[in-house]
Short mmCIF file of C-alpha atoms and ligand atoms in Angstrom, two decimals:
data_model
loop_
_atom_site.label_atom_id
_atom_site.label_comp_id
_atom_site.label_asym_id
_atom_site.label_seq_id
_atom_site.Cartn_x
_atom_site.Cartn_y
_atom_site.Cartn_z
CA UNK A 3 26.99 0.92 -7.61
CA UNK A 4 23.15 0.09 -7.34
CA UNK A 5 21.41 1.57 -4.35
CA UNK A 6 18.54 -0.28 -3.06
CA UNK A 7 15.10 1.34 -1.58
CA UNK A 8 13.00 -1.31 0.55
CA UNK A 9 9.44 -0.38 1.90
CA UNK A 10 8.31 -3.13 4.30
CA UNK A 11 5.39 -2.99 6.15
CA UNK A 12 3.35 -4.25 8.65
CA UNK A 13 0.98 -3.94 11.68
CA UNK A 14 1.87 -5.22 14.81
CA UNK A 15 -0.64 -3.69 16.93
CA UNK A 16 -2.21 0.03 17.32
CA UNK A 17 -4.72 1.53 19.52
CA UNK A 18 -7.72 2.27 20.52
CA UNK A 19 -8.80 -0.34 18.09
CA UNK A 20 -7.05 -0.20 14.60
CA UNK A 21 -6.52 3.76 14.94
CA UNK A 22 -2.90 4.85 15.19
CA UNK A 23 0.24 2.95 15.89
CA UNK A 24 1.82 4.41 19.14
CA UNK A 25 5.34 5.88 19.60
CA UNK A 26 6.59 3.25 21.66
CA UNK A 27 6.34 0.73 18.83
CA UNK A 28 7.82 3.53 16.29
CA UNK A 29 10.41 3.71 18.91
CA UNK A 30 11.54 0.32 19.05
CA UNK A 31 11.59 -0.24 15.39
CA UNK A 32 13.61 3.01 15.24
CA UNK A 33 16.19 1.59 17.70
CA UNK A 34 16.33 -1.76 15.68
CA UNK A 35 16.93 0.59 12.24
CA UNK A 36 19.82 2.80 14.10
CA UNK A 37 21.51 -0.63 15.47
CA UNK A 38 21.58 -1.84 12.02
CA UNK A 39 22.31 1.41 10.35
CA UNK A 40 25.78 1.61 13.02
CA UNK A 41 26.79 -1.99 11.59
CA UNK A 42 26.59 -0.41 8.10
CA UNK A 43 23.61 -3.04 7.10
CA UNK A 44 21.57 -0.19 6.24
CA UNK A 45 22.45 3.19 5.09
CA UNK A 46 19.48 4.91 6.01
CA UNK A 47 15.95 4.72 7.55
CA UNK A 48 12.97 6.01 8.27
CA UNK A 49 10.14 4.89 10.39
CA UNK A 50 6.59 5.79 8.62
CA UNK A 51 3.13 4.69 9.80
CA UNK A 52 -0.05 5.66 8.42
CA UNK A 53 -2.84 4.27 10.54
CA UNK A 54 -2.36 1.23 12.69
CA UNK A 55 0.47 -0.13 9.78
CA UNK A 56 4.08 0.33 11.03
CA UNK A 57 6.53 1.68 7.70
CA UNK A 58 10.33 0.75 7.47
CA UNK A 59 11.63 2.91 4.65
CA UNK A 60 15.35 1.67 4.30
CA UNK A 61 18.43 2.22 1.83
CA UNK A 62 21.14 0.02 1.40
CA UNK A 63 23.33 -1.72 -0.93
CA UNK A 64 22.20 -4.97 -0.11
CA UNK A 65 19.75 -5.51 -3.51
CA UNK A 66 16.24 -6.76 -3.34
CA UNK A 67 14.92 -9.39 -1.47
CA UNK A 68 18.23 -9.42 0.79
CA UNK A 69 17.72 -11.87 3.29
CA UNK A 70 19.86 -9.43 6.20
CA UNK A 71 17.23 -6.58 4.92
CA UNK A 72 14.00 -8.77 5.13
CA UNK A 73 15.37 -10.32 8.94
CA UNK A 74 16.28 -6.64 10.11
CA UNK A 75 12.16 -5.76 9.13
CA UNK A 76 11.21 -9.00 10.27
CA UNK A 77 13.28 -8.75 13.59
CA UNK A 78 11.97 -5.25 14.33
CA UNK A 79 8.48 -6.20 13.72
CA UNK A 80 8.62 -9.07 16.15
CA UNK A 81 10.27 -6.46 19.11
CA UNK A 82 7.47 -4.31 17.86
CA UNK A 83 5.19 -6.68 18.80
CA UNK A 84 6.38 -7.42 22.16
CA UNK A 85 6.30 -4.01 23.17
CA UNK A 86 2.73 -4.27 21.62
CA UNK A 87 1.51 -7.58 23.71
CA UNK A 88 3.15 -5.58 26.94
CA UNK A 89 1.17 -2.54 25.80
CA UNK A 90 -1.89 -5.30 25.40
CA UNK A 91 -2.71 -2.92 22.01
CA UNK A 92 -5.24 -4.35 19.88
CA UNK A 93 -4.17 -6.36 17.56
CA UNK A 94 -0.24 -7.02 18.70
CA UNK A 95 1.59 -9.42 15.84
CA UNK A 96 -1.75 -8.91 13.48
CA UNK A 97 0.21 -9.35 10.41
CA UNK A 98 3.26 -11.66 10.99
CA UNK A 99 1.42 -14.67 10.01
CA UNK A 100 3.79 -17.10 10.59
CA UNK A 101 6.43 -17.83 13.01
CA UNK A 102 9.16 -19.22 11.22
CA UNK A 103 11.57 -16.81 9.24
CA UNK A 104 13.34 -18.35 6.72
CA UNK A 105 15.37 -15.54 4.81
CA UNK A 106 12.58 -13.54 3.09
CA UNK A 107 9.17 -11.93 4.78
CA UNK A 108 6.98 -12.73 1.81
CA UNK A 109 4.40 -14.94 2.12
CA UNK A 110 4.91 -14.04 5.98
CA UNK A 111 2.24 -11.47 6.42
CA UNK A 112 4.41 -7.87 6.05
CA UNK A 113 4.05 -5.98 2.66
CA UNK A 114 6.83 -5.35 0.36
CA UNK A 115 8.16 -2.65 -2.29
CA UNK A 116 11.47 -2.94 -3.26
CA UNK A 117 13.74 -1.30 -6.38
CA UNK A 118 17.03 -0.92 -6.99
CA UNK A 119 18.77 1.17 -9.41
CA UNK A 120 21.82 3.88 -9.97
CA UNK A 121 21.08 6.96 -8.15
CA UNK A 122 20.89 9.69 -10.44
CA UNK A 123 22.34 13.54 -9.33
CA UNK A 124 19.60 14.25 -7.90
CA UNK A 125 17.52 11.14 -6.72
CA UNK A 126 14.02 12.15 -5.83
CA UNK A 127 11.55 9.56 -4.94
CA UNK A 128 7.74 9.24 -3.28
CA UNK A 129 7.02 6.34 -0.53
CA UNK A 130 3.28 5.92 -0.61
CA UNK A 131 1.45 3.75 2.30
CA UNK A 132 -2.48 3.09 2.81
CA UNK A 133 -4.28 2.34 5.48
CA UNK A 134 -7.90 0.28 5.63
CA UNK A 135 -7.38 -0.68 2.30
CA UNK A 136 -6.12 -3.51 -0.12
CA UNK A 137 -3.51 -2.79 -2.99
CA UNK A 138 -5.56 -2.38 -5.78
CA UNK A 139 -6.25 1.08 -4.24
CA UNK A 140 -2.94 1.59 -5.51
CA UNK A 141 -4.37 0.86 -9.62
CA UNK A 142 -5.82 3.61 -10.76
CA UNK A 143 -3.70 6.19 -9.30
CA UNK A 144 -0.35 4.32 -10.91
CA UNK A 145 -2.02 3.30 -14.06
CA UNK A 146 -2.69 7.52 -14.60
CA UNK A 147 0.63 8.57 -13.56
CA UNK A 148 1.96 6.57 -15.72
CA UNK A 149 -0.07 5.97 -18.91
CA UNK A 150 -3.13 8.93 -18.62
CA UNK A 151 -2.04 12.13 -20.66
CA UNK A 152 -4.50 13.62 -18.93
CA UNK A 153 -2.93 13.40 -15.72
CA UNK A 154 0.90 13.44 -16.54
CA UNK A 155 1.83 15.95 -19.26
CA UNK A 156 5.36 14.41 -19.43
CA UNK A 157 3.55 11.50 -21.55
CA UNK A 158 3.34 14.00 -23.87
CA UNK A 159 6.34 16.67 -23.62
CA UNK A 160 8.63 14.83 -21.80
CA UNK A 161 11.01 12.61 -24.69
CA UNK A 162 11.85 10.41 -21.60
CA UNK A 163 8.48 9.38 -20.87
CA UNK A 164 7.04 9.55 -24.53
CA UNK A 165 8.17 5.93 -25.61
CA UNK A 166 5.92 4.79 -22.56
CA UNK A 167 6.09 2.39 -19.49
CA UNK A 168 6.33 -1.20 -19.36
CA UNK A 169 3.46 -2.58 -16.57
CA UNK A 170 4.49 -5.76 -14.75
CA UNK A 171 0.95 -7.20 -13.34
CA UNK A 172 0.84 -9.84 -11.63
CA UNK A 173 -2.16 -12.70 -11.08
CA UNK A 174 -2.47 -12.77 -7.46
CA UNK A 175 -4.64 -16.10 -7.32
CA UNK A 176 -3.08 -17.86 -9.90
CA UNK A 177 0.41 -16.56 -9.01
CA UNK A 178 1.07 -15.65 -12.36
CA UNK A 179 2.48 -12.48 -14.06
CA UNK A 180 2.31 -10.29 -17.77
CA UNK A 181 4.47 -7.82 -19.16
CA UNK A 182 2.42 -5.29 -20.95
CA UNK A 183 3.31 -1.77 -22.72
CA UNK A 184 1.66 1.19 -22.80
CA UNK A 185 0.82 3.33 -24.19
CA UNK A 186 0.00 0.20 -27.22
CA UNK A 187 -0.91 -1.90 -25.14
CA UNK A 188 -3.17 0.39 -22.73
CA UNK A 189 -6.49 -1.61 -23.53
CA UNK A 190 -5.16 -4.74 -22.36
CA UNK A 191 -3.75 -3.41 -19.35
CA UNK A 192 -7.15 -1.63 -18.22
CA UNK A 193 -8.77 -5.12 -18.94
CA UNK A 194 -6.91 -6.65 -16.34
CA UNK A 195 -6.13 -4.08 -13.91
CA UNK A 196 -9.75 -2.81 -13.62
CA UNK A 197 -10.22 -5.91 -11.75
CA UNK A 198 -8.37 -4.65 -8.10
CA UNK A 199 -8.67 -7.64 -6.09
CA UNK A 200 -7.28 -10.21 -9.00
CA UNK A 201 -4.81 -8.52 -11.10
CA UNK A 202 -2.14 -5.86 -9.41
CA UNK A 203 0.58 -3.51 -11.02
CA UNK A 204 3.76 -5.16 -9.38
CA UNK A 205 6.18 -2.34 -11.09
CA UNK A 206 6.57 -0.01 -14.04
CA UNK A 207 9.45 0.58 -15.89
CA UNK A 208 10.55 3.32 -18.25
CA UNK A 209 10.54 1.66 -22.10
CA UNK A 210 12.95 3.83 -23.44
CA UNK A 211 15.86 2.33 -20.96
CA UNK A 212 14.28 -0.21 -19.17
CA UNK A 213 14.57 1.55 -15.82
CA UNK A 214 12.65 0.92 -13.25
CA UNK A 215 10.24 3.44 -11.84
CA UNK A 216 8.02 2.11 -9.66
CA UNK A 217 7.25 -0.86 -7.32
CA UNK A 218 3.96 -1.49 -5.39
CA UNK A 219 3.25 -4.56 -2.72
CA UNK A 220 0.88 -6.75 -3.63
CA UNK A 221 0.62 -9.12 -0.65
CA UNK A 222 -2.85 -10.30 0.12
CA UNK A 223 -3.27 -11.28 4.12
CA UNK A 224 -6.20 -13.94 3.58
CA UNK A 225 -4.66 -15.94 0.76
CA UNK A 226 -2.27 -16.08 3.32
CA UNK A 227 -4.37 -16.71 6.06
CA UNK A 228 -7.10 -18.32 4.41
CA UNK A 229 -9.43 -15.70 6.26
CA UNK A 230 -9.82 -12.33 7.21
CA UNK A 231 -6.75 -11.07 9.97
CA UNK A 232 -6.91 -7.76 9.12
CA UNK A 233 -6.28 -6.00 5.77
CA UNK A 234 -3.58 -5.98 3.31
CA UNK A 235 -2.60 -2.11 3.63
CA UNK A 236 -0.47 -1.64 0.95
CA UNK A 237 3.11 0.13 0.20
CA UNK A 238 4.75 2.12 -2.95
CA UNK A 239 7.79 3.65 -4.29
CA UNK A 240 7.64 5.61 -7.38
CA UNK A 241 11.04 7.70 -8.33
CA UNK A 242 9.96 11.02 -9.87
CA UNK A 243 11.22 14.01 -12.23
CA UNK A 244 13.84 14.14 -15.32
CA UNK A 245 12.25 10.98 -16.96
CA UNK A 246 9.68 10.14 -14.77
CA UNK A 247 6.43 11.48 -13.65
CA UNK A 248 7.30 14.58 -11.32
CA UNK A 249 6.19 15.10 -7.76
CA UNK A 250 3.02 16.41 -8.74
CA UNK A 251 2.07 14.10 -11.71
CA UNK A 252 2.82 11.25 -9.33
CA UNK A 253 0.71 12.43 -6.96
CA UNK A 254 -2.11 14.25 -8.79
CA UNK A 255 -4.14 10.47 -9.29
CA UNK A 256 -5.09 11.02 -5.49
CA UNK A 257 -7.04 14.42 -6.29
CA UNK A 258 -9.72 12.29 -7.08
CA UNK A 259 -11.29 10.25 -4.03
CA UNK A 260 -11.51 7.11 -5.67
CA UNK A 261 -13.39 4.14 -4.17
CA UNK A 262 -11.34 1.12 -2.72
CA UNK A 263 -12.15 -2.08 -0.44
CA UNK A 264 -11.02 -2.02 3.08
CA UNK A 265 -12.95 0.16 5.10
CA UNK A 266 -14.86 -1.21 8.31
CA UNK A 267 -13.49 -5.09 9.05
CA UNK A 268 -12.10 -5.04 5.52
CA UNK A 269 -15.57 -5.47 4.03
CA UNK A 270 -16.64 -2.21 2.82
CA UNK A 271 -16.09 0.49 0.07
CA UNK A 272 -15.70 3.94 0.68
CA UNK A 273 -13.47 6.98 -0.50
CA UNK A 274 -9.77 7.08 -0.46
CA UNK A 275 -8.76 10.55 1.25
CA UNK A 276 -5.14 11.88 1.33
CA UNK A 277 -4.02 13.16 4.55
CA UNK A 278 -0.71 13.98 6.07
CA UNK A 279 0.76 11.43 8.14
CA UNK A 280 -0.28 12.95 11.56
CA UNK A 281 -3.93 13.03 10.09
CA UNK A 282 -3.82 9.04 9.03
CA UNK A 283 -5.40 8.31 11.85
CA UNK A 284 -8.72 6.45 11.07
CA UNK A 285 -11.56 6.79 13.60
CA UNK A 286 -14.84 7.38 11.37
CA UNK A 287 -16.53 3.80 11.48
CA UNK A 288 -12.52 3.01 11.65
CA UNK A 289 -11.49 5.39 8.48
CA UNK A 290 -12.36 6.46 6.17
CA UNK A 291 -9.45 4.62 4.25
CA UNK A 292 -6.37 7.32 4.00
CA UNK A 293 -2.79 7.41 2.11
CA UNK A 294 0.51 8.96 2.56
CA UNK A 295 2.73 9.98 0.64
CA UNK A 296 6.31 10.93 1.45
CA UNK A 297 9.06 12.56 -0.88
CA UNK A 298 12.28 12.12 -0.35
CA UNK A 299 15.75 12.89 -1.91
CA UNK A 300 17.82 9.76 -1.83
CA UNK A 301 22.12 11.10 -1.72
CA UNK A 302 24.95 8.93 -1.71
CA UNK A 303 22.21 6.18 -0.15
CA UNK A 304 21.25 8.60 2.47
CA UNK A 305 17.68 9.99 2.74
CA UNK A 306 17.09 13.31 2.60
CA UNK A 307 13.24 14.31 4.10
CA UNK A 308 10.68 13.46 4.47
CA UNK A 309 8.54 16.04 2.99
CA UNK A 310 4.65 15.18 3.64
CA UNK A 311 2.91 15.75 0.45
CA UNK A 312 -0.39 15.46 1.00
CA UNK A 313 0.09 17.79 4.16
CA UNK A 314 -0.25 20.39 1.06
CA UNK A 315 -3.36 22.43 1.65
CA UNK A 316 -4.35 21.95 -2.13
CA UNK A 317 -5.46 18.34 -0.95
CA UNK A 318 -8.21 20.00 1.13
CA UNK A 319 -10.66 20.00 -1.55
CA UNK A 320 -9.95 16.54 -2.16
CA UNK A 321 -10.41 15.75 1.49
CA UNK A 322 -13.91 17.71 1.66
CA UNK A 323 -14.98 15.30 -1.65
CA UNK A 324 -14.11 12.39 0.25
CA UNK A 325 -15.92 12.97 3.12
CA UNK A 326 -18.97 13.96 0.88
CA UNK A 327 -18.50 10.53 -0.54
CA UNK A 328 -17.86 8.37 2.76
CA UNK A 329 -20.89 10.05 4.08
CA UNK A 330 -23.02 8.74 0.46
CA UNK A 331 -21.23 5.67 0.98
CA UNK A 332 -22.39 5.01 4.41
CA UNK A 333 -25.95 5.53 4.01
CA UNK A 334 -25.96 1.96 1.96
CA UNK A 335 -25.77 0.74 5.80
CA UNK A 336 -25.40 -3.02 4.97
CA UNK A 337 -25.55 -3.34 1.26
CA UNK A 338 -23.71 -3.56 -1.53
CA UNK A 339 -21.63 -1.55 -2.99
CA UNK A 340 -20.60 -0.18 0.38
CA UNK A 341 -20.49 -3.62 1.56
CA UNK A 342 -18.16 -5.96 -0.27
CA UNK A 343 -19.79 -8.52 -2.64
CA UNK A 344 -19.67 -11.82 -1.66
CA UNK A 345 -16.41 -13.55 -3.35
CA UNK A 346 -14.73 -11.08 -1.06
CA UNK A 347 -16.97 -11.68 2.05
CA UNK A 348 -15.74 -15.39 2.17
CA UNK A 349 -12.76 -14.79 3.92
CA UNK A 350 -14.05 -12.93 6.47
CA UNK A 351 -16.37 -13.84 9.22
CA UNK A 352 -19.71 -13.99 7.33
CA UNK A 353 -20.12 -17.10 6.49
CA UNK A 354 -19.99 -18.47 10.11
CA UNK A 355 -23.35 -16.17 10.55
CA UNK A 356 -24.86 -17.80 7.44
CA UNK A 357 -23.96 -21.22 8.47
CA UNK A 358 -26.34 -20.50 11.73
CA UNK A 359 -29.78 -20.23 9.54
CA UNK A 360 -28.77 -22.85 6.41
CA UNK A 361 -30.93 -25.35 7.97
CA UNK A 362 -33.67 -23.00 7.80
CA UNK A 363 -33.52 -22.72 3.89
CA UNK A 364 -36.86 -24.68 2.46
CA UNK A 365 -37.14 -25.63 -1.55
CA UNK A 366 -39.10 -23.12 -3.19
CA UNK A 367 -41.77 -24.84 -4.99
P1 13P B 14 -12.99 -7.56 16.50
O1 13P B 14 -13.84 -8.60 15.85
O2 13P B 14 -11.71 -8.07 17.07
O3 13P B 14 -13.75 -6.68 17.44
O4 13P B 14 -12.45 -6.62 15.31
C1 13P B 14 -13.29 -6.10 14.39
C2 13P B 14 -12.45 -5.28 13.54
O5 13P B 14 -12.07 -4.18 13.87
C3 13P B 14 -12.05 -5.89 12.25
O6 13P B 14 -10.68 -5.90 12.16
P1 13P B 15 -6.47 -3.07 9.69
O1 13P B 15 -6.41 -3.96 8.49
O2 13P B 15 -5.91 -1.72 9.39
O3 13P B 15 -5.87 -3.71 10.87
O4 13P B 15 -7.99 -2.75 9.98
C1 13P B 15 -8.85 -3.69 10.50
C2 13P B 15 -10.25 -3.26 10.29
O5 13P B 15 -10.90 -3.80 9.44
C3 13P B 15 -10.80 -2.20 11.11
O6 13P B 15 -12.18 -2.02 10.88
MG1 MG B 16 -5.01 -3.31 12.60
MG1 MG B 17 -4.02 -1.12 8.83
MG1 MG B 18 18.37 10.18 7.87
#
């Protein structure tokens, strides 16, 4: 019997501003997840948030892309939101994009990581969720637990994880997607995946028996949209140890601050810091951008945790860099890089204030 792990995500409101969901709408989600947990839908939940982005981690035996699974996230997002609108929090219903549900939330607005597999004797997994950010922050950190020696010893010593990892990447504006294997085919998959906002890791799996090992969302709001309604905060499950990266190779990418789009209106570049989940709660010039990760032990489809591993005072360092490097960052004021180049300025309000002066624009002779 397969168990089934399903991150879904979304922001339905938060406040002041886009700082921190409140309990109330944590609340109300909970009571949707316990309803639905009593009538055996669901085995287990837990209600995450990191920032202003609400986190249903759920287990079940329902497989991916169930359509009672994606109503029951769907469902508690929309009382979410009413509690939101009553609340008047900024924001209420930001990310359900559209009204009608029709079986499955993609393509809706919410994010989505989903895997399924056998539950080994001892089932330990990571939930990772960011906040003013897009999911290619999520590239470099999986592409180097994964496929970078230098990070993960078990590439090396572990006969598991020797063979390699099988990348799925998917073409996010041409809705297209590549198998590739490391660690032969590493080149290729740094060609692509270097590029965050076109080509995403979608999930890994282990070459040596095909399992899988890790699934990312990789829903982008304003292809959605068509413009900017907030940003596309992204979610992650990874399972770790006997096979695949442990706790602390999965997490060790995030040592380093790297930078990532999202910050400020979605428009600017700036440090990823790891914080606990209390502390993902973004205020400076509205972050800077944060993740969480959470471990769990999944048992007979029940979740055991969380544990909050970047609560771990060996992140402090890391947090110190970041906010060495947000502070660099912002001292570009309007300009690129901090700024966003303009490809990814087009969906957001910009080009309304550009319109204003076009008619000014003379031929230079
Ligand atoms: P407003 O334009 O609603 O003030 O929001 C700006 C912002 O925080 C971007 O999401
Ligand atoms: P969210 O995408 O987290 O709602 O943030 C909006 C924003 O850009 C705040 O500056
Ligand atoms: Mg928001
Ligand atoms: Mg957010
Ligand atoms: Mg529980």
């Amino acid at each position: 019997k397969k168990v089934t792990l399903s991150v879904i995500k979304a922001d339905v409101g938060s406040y002041p501003g886009h700082v921190v969901v409140p309990p109330e709408l944590l609340d109300e989600c909970e009571k949707h997840l316990e309803a639905a947990q009593k009538k055996k839908i669901i085995n287990d939940f837990y209600v995450a948030h990191c920032g202003d982005d609400i986190n249903l981690i759920m287990t079940h035996y329902r497989g991916v892309d169930s359509s009672e699974i994606h109503k029951l996230a769907w469902d508690s997002f929309k009382a979410a939101t009413v509690v939101a609108k009553k609340m008047k929090l900024y924001g209420a219903g930001q990310d359900l994009l559209k009204d009608a549900f029709a079986g499955n939330v993609k393509g809706l607005g919410p994010g989505v990581a989903e895997m399924e597999f056998v539950e080994r004797p001892a089932e330990s997994i990571i939930v990772f969720a960011a906040d003013k950010t897009d999911p290619g922050a999520f590239s470099l950190p999986f592409y180097r637990a994964f496929a970078d020696p230098f990070c993960t010893p078990g590439l090396t010593i572990d006969p598991k994880m020797h063979p390699g990892f099988t990348f799925e990447v998917h073409d996010i504006v041409e809705n297209k997607k590549i198998m590739l294997n490391t660690p032969e085919e590493t080149y290729d998959l740094t060609a692509l995946v270097g590029s965050t906002g076109h080509y995403l890791i979608k999930r890994i799996y282990r070459r040596i028996d095909n399992e899988i090992s890790a699934v990312l969302s990789t829903d982008k709001l304003a292809l959605i949209a068509g413009q900017y309604v907030g940003k596309d905060d992204p979610c992650a499950a990874a399972r770790v140890q006997a096979g695949f990266p442990s706790v602390g190779e999965m997490i060790e990418p995030f040592a380093f601050p790297h930078l990532v789009s999202g910050w400020m209106r979605g428009s600017h570049r700036g440090p990823l810091m790891p914080v606990s989940e209390l502390d993902a709660r973004n205020s400076r010039l509205d972050g800077p951008s944060r993740v969480i990760s959470l471990g769990f032990n999944i048992s007979d489809g029940n979740l055991v945790g969380p544990q909050d591993l970047f609560a771990d005072i060996a992140y402090d360092y890391t947090r110190k860099q970041a906010q060495e490097i947000a502070d660099y960052m912002r001292r570009h004021g309007p300009f690129e890089p901090h700024r966003l180049g303009e490809e990814d300025m087009e969906y957001t309000n910009l080009p309304k204030i550009l319109e204003k002066f076009k008619h000014r624009f003379e031929n230079i002779k």
